[in-house]
Amino acid sequence: MRLHFLALLKQMNEQRLIHWKKDRTNRAYLNQLRGQDYYSTFRELTLTFERVWYGNYHPPADEYKTIRSQFEAYRANLQNVVAV
């Protein structure tokens, strides 16, 4: 799960949708995206990541596949987004 989230942050930084820094929190990235069309989905993915990573939640295989496909679909949709 962490790798999916980090890959998403990396892509968003490369597309200049966020400004990544080592010491920034997930909330800081959410604040950077507030008001953008793609904010709400990123917020949901962030909440899912935090529930799994920090909440020590281990989703069953079928739920993990669903979460993984949500991350992949979001990353694919971001390919067409141009930074404002």
Short mmCIF file of N, CA and C in Angstrom, two decimals:
data_model
loop_
_atom_site.label_atom_id
_atom_site.label_comp_id
_atom_site.label_asym_id
_atom_site.label_seq_id
_atom_site.Cartn_x
_atom_site.Cartn_y
_atom_site.Cartn_z
N MET A 1 0.82 -1.18 0.00
CA MET A 1 0.00 0.00 0.00
C MET A 1 0.87 1.25 0.00
N ARG A 2 1.92 1.23 0.83
CA ARG A 2 2.81 2.38 0.90
C ARG A 2 3.46 2.66 -0.44
N LEU A 3 3.85 1.62 -1.15
CA LEU A 3 4.48 1.82 -2.46
C LEU A 3 3.52 2.47 -3.45
N HIS A 4 2.25 2.09 -3.41
CA HIS A 4 1.27 2.72 -4.29
C HIS A 4 1.12 4.21 -3.97
N PHE A 5 1.08 4.52 -2.69
CA PHE A 5 0.93 5.91 -2.28
C PHE A 5 2.17 6.73 -2.65
N LEU A 6 3.34 6.16 -2.40
CA LEU A 6 4.58 6.88 -2.74
C LEU A 6 4.72 7.08 -4.25
N ALA A 7 4.31 6.08 -5.03
CA ALA A 7 4.34 6.22 -6.49
C ALA A 7 3.41 7.33 -6.94
N LEU A 8 2.27 7.43 -6.28
CA LEU A 8 1.32 8.50 -6.59
C LEU A 8 1.93 9.86 -6.27
N LEU A 9 2.53 10.00 -5.09
CA LEU A 9 3.16 11.27 -4.73
C LEU A 9 4.29 11.62 -5.71
N LYS A 10 5.06 10.64 -6.09
CA LYS A 10 6.16 10.87 -7.04
C LYS A 10 5.62 11.39 -8.37
N GLN A 11 4.58 10.74 -8.87
CA GLN A 11 3.99 11.17 -10.14
C GLN A 11 3.43 12.58 -10.03
N MET A 12 2.74 12.86 -8.94
CA MET A 12 2.15 14.19 -8.77
C MET A 12 3.23 15.26 -8.66
N ASN A 13 4.34 14.93 -8.02
CA ASN A 13 5.44 15.87 -7.94
C ASN A 13 6.06 16.10 -9.32
N GLU A 14 6.26 15.03 -10.07
CA GLU A 14 6.84 15.15 -11.41
C GLU A 14 5.94 15.96 -12.34
N GLN A 15 4.64 15.86 -12.16
CA GLN A 15 3.69 16.62 -12.97
C GLN A 15 3.48 18.03 -12.40
N ARG A 16 4.17 18.33 -11.32
CA ARG A 16 4.09 19.62 -10.65
C ARG A 16 2.68 19.93 -10.13
N LEU A 17 1.99 18.88 -9.69
CA LEU A 17 0.68 19.04 -9.08
C LEU A 17 0.83 19.29 -7.58
N ILE A 18 1.92 18.78 -7.01
CA ILE A 18 2.28 19.04 -5.62
C ILE A 18 3.77 19.39 -5.59
N HIS A 19 4.19 19.94 -4.48
CA HIS A 19 5.61 20.22 -4.26
C HIS A 19 6.05 19.31 -3.12
N TRP A 20 6.69 18.20 -3.48
CA TRP A 20 7.10 17.20 -2.50
C TRP A 20 8.28 17.70 -1.69
N LYS A 21 8.24 17.46 -0.40
CA LYS A 21 9.37 17.67 0.49
C LYS A 21 9.34 16.55 1.51
N LYS A 22 10.51 16.14 1.95
CA LYS A 22 10.64 15.00 2.86
C LYS A 22 9.82 15.15 4.13
N ASP A 23 9.76 16.35 4.67
CA ASP A 23 9.11 16.54 5.97
C ASP A 23 7.64 16.96 5.87
N ARG A 24 7.07 16.97 4.69
CA ARG A 24 5.67 17.36 4.56
C ARG A 24 4.74 16.21 4.94
N THR A 25 3.60 16.58 5.43
CA THR A 25 2.60 15.59 5.82
C THR A 25 1.61 15.38 4.69
N ASN A 26 0.83 14.32 4.81
CA ASN A 26 -0.22 14.08 3.82
C ASN A 26 -1.21 15.23 3.81
N ARG A 27 -1.47 15.80 4.98
CA ARG A 27 -2.37 16.95 5.06
C ARG A 27 -1.84 18.13 4.25
N ALA A 28 -0.54 18.32 4.25
CA ALA A 28 0.06 19.42 3.47
C ALA A 28 -0.20 19.22 1.99
N TYR A 29 -0.10 17.98 1.52
CA TYR A 29 -0.38 17.71 0.11
C TYR A 29 -1.86 17.91 -0.20
N LEU A 30 -2.72 17.51 0.72
CA LEU A 30 -4.16 17.75 0.54
C LEU A 30 -4.44 19.25 0.46
N ASN A 31 -3.79 20.03 1.31
CA ASN A 31 -3.98 21.48 1.27
C ASN A 31 -3.51 22.08 -0.05
N GLN A 32 -2.43 21.53 -0.62
CA GLN A 32 -1.94 22.02 -1.90
C GLN A 32 -2.96 21.77 -3.01
N LEU A 33 -3.72 20.70 -2.89
CA LEU A 33 -4.65 20.31 -3.94
C LEU A 33 -6.06 20.82 -3.73
N ARG A 34 -6.32 21.42 -2.59
CA ARG A 34 -7.68 21.88 -2.28
C ARG A 34 -8.20 22.78 -3.41
N GLY A 35 -9.41 22.52 -3.82
CA GLY A 35 -10.03 23.32 -4.88
C GLY A 35 -9.82 22.74 -6.28
N GLN A 36 -8.97 21.74 -6.41
CA GLN A 36 -8.73 21.12 -7.71
C GLN A 36 -9.76 20.01 -7.95
N ASP A 37 -10.04 19.72 -9.20
CA ASP A 37 -11.02 18.68 -9.54
C ASP A 37 -10.62 17.31 -9.01
N TYR A 38 -9.34 17.05 -8.92
CA TYR A 38 -8.85 15.73 -8.53
C TYR A 38 -8.58 15.63 -7.02
N TYR A 39 -8.99 16.64 -6.26
CA TYR A 39 -8.77 16.67 -4.81
C TYR A 39 -9.52 15.55 -4.08
N SER A 40 -10.81 15.41 -4.36
CA SER A 40 -11.63 14.49 -3.56
C SER A 40 -11.16 13.04 -3.69
N THR A 41 -10.77 12.63 -4.87
CA THR A 41 -10.27 11.26 -5.04
C THR A 41 -8.94 11.09 -4.33
N PHE A 42 -8.06 12.09 -4.43
CA PHE A 42 -6.79 12.02 -3.72
C PHE A 42 -7.03 11.95 -2.21
N ARG A 43 -8.01 12.68 -1.73
CA ARG A 43 -8.34 12.66 -0.31
C ARG A 43 -8.78 11.26 0.10
N GLU A 44 -9.62 10.63 -0.69
CA GLU A 44 -10.09 9.28 -0.37
C GLU A 44 -8.93 8.28 -0.38
N LEU A 45 -8.05 8.39 -1.37
CA LEU A 45 -6.89 7.49 -1.44
C LEU A 45 -5.96 7.72 -0.26
N THR A 46 -5.81 8.98 0.14
CA THR A 46 -4.97 9.30 1.30
C THR A 46 -5.56 8.70 2.57
N LEU A 47 -6.85 8.83 2.74
CA LEU A 47 -7.51 8.25 3.92
C LEU A 47 -7.39 6.73 3.93
N THR A 48 -7.51 6.11 2.77
CA THR A 48 -7.35 4.66 2.68
C THR A 48 -5.92 4.27 3.06
N PHE A 49 -4.95 4.99 2.50
CA PHE A 49 -3.54 4.71 2.83
C PHE A 49 -3.31 4.85 4.33
N GLU A 50 -3.79 5.93 4.92
CA GLU A 50 -3.55 6.17 6.34
C GLU A 50 -4.22 5.10 7.21
N ARG A 51 -5.39 4.65 6.80
CA ARG A 51 -6.08 3.60 7.56
C ARG A 51 -5.28 2.31 7.52
N VAL A 52 -4.71 1.98 6.37
CA VAL A 52 -3.93 0.76 6.23
C VAL A 52 -2.57 0.91 6.92
N TRP A 53 -1.87 1.99 6.61
CA TRP A 53 -0.49 2.15 7.08
C TRP A 53 -0.42 2.48 8.56
N TYR A 54 -1.14 3.50 8.98
CA TYR A 54 -1.05 3.95 10.37
C TYR A 54 -2.03 3.20 11.28
N GLY A 55 -3.11 2.69 10.72
CA GLY A 55 -4.09 1.97 11.50
C GLY A 55 -3.79 0.49 11.61
N ASN A 56 -2.68 0.09 10.98
CA ASN A 56 -2.26 -1.31 11.02
C ASN A 56 -3.39 -2.24 10.55
N TYR A 57 -4.09 -1.79 9.49
CA TYR A 57 -5.19 -2.57 8.92
C TYR A 57 -4.63 -3.41 7.78
N HIS A 58 -4.98 -4.66 7.75
CA HIS A 58 -4.53 -5.57 6.70
C HIS A 58 -5.73 -6.00 5.88
N PRO A 59 -5.96 -5.32 4.74
CA PRO A 59 -7.15 -5.65 3.96
C PRO A 59 -7.04 -7.07 3.37
N PRO A 60 -8.17 -7.76 3.29
CA PRO A 60 -8.16 -9.06 2.63
C PRO A 60 -7.79 -8.90 1.16
N ALA A 61 -7.40 -9.98 0.52
CA ALA A 61 -6.88 -9.94 -0.85
C ALA A 61 -7.83 -9.25 -1.82
N ASP A 62 -9.11 -9.54 -1.75
CA ASP A 62 -10.05 -8.92 -2.69
C ASP A 62 -10.17 -7.42 -2.47
N GLU A 63 -10.13 -6.98 -1.22
CA GLU A 63 -10.17 -5.54 -0.93
C GLU A 63 -8.87 -4.87 -1.38
N TYR A 64 -7.75 -5.53 -1.16
CA TYR A 64 -6.47 -4.98 -1.60
C TYR A 64 -6.48 -4.78 -3.12
N LYS A 65 -7.00 -5.74 -3.86
CA LYS A 65 -7.05 -5.62 -5.33
C LYS A 65 -7.90 -4.43 -5.74
N THR A 66 -8.99 -4.20 -5.04
CA THR A 66 -9.84 -3.05 -5.33
C THR A 66 -9.10 -1.75 -5.05
N ILE A 67 -8.44 -1.69 -3.91
CA ILE A 67 -7.67 -0.48 -3.55
C ILE A 67 -6.56 -0.24 -4.57
N ARG A 68 -5.84 -1.30 -4.92
CA ARG A 68 -4.76 -1.17 -5.90
C ARG A 68 -5.29 -0.64 -7.23
N SER A 69 -6.43 -1.15 -7.67
CA SER A 69 -6.98 -0.68 -8.95
C SER A 69 -7.44 0.77 -8.85
N GLN A 70 -7.89 1.21 -7.67
CA GLN A 70 -8.25 2.62 -7.48
C GLN A 70 -7.03 3.52 -7.62
N PHE A 71 -5.92 3.10 -7.01
CA PHE A 71 -4.68 3.87 -7.15
C PHE A 71 -4.23 3.91 -8.62
N GLU A 72 -4.27 2.77 -9.29
CA GLU A 72 -3.83 2.70 -10.68
C GLU A 72 -4.72 3.55 -11.58
N ALA A 73 -6.03 3.50 -11.37
CA ALA A 73 -6.95 4.30 -12.19
C ALA A 73 -6.72 5.79 -11.96
N TYR A 74 -6.50 6.17 -10.72
CA TYR A 74 -6.26 7.58 -10.41
C TYR A 74 -4.97 8.06 -11.06
N ARG A 75 -3.93 7.25 -10.97
CA ARG A 75 -2.65 7.63 -11.59
C ARG A 75 -2.81 7.75 -13.10
N ALA A 76 -3.57 6.85 -13.71
CA ALA A 76 -3.79 6.93 -15.16
C ALA A 76 -4.56 8.20 -15.52
N ASN A 77 -5.56 8.55 -14.71
CA ASN A 77 -6.33 9.77 -14.98
C ASN A 77 -5.48 11.02 -14.82
N LEU A 78 -4.50 10.98 -13.94
CA LEU A 78 -3.64 12.15 -13.73
C LEU A 78 -2.73 12.40 -14.92
N GLN A 79 -2.53 11.41 -15.76
CA GLN A 79 -1.66 11.59 -16.93
C GLN A 79 -2.13 12.77 -17.78
N ASN A 80 -3.43 13.06 -17.78
CA ASN A 80 -4.00 14.12 -18.62
C ASN A 80 -4.12 15.45 -17.91
N VAL A 81 -3.76 15.51 -16.63
CA VAL A 81 -3.91 16.73 -15.84
C VAL A 81 -2.68 17.62 -16.05
N VAL A 82 -2.96 18.89 -16.28
CA VAL A 82 -1.90 19.87 -16.41
C VAL A 82 -1.92 20.76 -15.18
N ALA A 83 -0.76 20.97 -14.59
CA ALA A 83 -0.65 21.80 -13.37
C ALA A 83 -1.13 23.21 -13.65
N VAL A 84 -1.79 23.78 -12.65
CA VAL A 84 -2.32 25.15 -12.77
C VAL A 84 -1.33 26.13 -12.24
#
